Every structure is written in structure tokens, then in C-alpha cells.
C-alpha positions in Angstrom: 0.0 0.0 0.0 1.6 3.3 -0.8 0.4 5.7 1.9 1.9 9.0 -0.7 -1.1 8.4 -3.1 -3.4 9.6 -0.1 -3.7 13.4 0.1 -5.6 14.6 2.7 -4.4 18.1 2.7 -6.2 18.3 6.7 -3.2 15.3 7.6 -0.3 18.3 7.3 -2.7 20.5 9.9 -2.5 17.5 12.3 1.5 16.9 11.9 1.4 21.1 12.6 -0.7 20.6 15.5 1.5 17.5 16.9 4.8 19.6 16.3 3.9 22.0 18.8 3.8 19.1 21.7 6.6 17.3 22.6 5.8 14.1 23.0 7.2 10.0 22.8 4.2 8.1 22.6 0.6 8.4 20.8 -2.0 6.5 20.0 -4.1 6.7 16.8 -7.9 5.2 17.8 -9.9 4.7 14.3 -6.2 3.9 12.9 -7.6 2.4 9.7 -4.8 1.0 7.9 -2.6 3.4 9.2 -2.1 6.6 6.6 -2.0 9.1 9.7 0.4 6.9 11.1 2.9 6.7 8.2 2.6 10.3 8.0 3.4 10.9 12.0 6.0 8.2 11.8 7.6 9.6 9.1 7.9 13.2 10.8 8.5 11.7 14.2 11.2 8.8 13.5 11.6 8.8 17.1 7.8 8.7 18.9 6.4 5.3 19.5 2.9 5.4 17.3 0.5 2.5 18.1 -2.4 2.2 16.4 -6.4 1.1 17.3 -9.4 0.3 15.5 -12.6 -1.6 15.6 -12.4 -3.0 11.9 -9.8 -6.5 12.2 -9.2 -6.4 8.2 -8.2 -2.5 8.5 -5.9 -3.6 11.4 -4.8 -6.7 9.8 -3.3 -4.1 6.6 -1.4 -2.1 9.6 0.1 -4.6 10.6 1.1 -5.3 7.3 2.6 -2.3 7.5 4.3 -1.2 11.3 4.2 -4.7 12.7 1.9 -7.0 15.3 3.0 -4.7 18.5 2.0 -1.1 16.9 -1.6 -2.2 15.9 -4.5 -3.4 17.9 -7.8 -4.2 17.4 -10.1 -2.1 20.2 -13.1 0.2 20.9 -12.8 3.7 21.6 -15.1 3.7 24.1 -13.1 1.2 26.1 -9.6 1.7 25.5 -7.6 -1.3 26.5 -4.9 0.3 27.8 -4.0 1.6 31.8 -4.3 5.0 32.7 -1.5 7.6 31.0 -0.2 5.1 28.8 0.5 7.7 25.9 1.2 11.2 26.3 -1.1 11.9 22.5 -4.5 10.3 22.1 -5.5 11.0 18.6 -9.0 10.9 16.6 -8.8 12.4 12.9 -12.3 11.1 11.9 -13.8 8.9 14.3 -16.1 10.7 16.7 -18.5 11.5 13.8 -19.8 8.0 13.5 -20.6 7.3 17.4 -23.8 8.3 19.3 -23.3 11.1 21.2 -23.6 8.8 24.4 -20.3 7.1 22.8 -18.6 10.7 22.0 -18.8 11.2 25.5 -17.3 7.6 26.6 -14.6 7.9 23.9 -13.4 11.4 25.2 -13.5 10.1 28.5 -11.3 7.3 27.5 -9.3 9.5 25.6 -8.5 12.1 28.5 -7.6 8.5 31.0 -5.3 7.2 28.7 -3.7 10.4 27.4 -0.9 12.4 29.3 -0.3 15.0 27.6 -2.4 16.2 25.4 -6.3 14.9 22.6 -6.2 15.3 19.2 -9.4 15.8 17.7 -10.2 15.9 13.7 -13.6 15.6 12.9 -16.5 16.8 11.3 -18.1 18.5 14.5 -17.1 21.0 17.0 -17.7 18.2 19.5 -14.9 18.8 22.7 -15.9 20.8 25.4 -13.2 23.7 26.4 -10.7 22.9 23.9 -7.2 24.9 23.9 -7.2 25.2 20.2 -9.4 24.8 17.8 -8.5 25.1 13.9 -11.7 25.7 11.3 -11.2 24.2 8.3 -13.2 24.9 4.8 -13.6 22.5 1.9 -12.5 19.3 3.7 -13.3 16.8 0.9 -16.8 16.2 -1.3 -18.3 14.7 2.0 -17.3 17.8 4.6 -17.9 21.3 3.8 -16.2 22.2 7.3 -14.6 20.4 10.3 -12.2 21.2 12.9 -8.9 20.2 14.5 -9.2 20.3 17.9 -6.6 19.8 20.7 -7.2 19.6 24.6 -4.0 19.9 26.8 -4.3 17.7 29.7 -1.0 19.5 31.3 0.7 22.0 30.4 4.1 21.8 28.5 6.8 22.6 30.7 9.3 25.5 29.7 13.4 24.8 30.5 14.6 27.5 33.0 17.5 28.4 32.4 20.5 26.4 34.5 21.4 28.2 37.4 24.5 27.3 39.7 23.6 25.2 43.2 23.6 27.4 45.9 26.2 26.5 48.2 25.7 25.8 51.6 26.9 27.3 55.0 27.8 31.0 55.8 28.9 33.5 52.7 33.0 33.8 52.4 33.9 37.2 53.8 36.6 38.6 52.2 39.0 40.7 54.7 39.2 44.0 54.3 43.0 45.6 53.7 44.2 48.2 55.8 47.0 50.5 55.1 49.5 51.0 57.4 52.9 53.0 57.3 52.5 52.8 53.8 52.1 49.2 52.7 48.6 47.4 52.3 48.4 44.5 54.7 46.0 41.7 55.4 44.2 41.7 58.4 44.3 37.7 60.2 
């Protein structure tokens, strides 16, 4: 499967949107056969991606693809994973087909799994409170307009700048020099 015949011009907006979080794990739920993956992958040589989805022959072509261990068959609304296990949970066009009782769980799931930060692409503005959200006209022939969305769970932390240790016990006081008949002269 060649992943470059795909263009989905929305797919560069996500690997903007991902850029701007530093992250080392993510997992992709809906996966498919794994074009957002590739494309993460590709700009992220280092970050583990592991993908999930519902449909076995969609997961069966991933792991075609990235191996056994990166794909996994799985619902969003019960994520099989323990809590924080990736520090990016993303959805690029998944939410749209659940109930809204399921949005909810899947979100849910989402913010328990995810460390760091939920990626949402969809059709809908569908997360509550989000900490950007991205409009985007003329999707495809099927969306006029959708959104990316993504909800920080923490905040990124900034590096301060490296400081010397303080050291301990009193401050050195240097002795003052006194003139005398001419001739400075330390004081004992």
C-alpha cells in the first residue's frame, strides 16, 4: 500500500498541530490502515505510534505495514490500555460515526489514557473547552467544514535556564586591607 497516493491536505494540519507538543508516545484510535500513522512516523522517527481500531481487516493491513505490536484491534469507548499510557491520544475522523452517548465515553477514555495532550479531527465542533481549535473549509466532497481540535491535559513545561547550586553554610567574607605605614596589609 503506498500511503503517498493519499492526500488529505487536513493530515499536514495534524502533523502542525503535533509539532507543537513534545511528546514520545501516541496512539491513533480509528487507525484504519494506518495513513496518519505513516505520515506521524515519518515526521516523528523517534515517537512510538500505536495504532487502534474496531475493523480487524483495517488492522490486519497495519500490521502489514508497522508490525503486530503497533496495531491493535479495540473500541474507543473502552480503551484497553492503563491509565497515562501515551502522552497523545489522537481521533482524525472517528467521533462523527458514534452516538453522542459514545462521543462522551470515547473522550473520556481518551483524556484517561492520554498524558499529555487529545487530538481531535472531525466533522463537529464536539470537545468541550478545547485549547485550540482550527476551522477548516472544503475538507473533501463529504465535509464542507470540520475542525482540528486539541485539549491539553497538562501543560508543557518550559526549560529554565541552568542556574548554579547554591552552596551551603555561611557567605566567604573577604578581609578587608588596611593600610599602614605605607604598605597594604591583610588583616588575620
Amino acid at each position: 500500500m503506498s500511503y503517498e497516493k493519499i492526500p488529505h491536505f487536513h493530515r499536514q494540519i495534524i502533523l502542525d498541530e503535533l509539532n507543537k507538543i513534545q511528546f514520545d508516545t501516541l496512539l491513533e484510535v480509528g487507525c484504519g490502515e494506518g495513513t496518519n500513522m505513516f505520515y506521524i512516523r515519518r515526521d516523528f522517527p523517534d515517537a512510538k505510534i500505536t495504532g487502534l481500531d474496531n475493523d480487524i481487516s483495517r488492522i490486519v493491513m497495519c500490521e502489514e505495514q508497522f508490525g503486530r505490536d503497533y496495531c491493535q484491534v479495540g473500541n474507543a469507548v473502552a480503551l484497553p490500555y492503563k491509565d497515562k499510557s501515551f502522552d497523545i491520544i489522537l481521533f482524525d475522523a472517528v467521533l462523527m460515526y458514534l452516538s453522542p452517548e459514545d462521543i462522551e465515553k470515547a473522550l473520556a477514555e481518551a483524556y484517561r489514557v492520554a498524558k499529555k495532550a487529545v487530538v481531535v479531527c472531525d466533522q463537529n465542533d464536539i470537545v468541550k473547552e478545547p485549547d485550540i481549535k482550527i476551522p477548516i473549509q472544503g475538507w473533501d466532497a463529504k465535509w464542507d467544514t470540520g475542525f482540528i481540535i486539541v485539549k491539553k491535559l497538562v501543560e508543557e513545561k518550559k526549560e529554565e535556564p541552568k542556574t548554579e547550586p547554591k552552596k551551603r553554610g555561611r557567605p566567604k567574607i573577604e578581609k578587608p586591607v588596611i593600610k599602614k605605614r605605607g604598605r597594604p596589609r591583610k588583616i588575620k
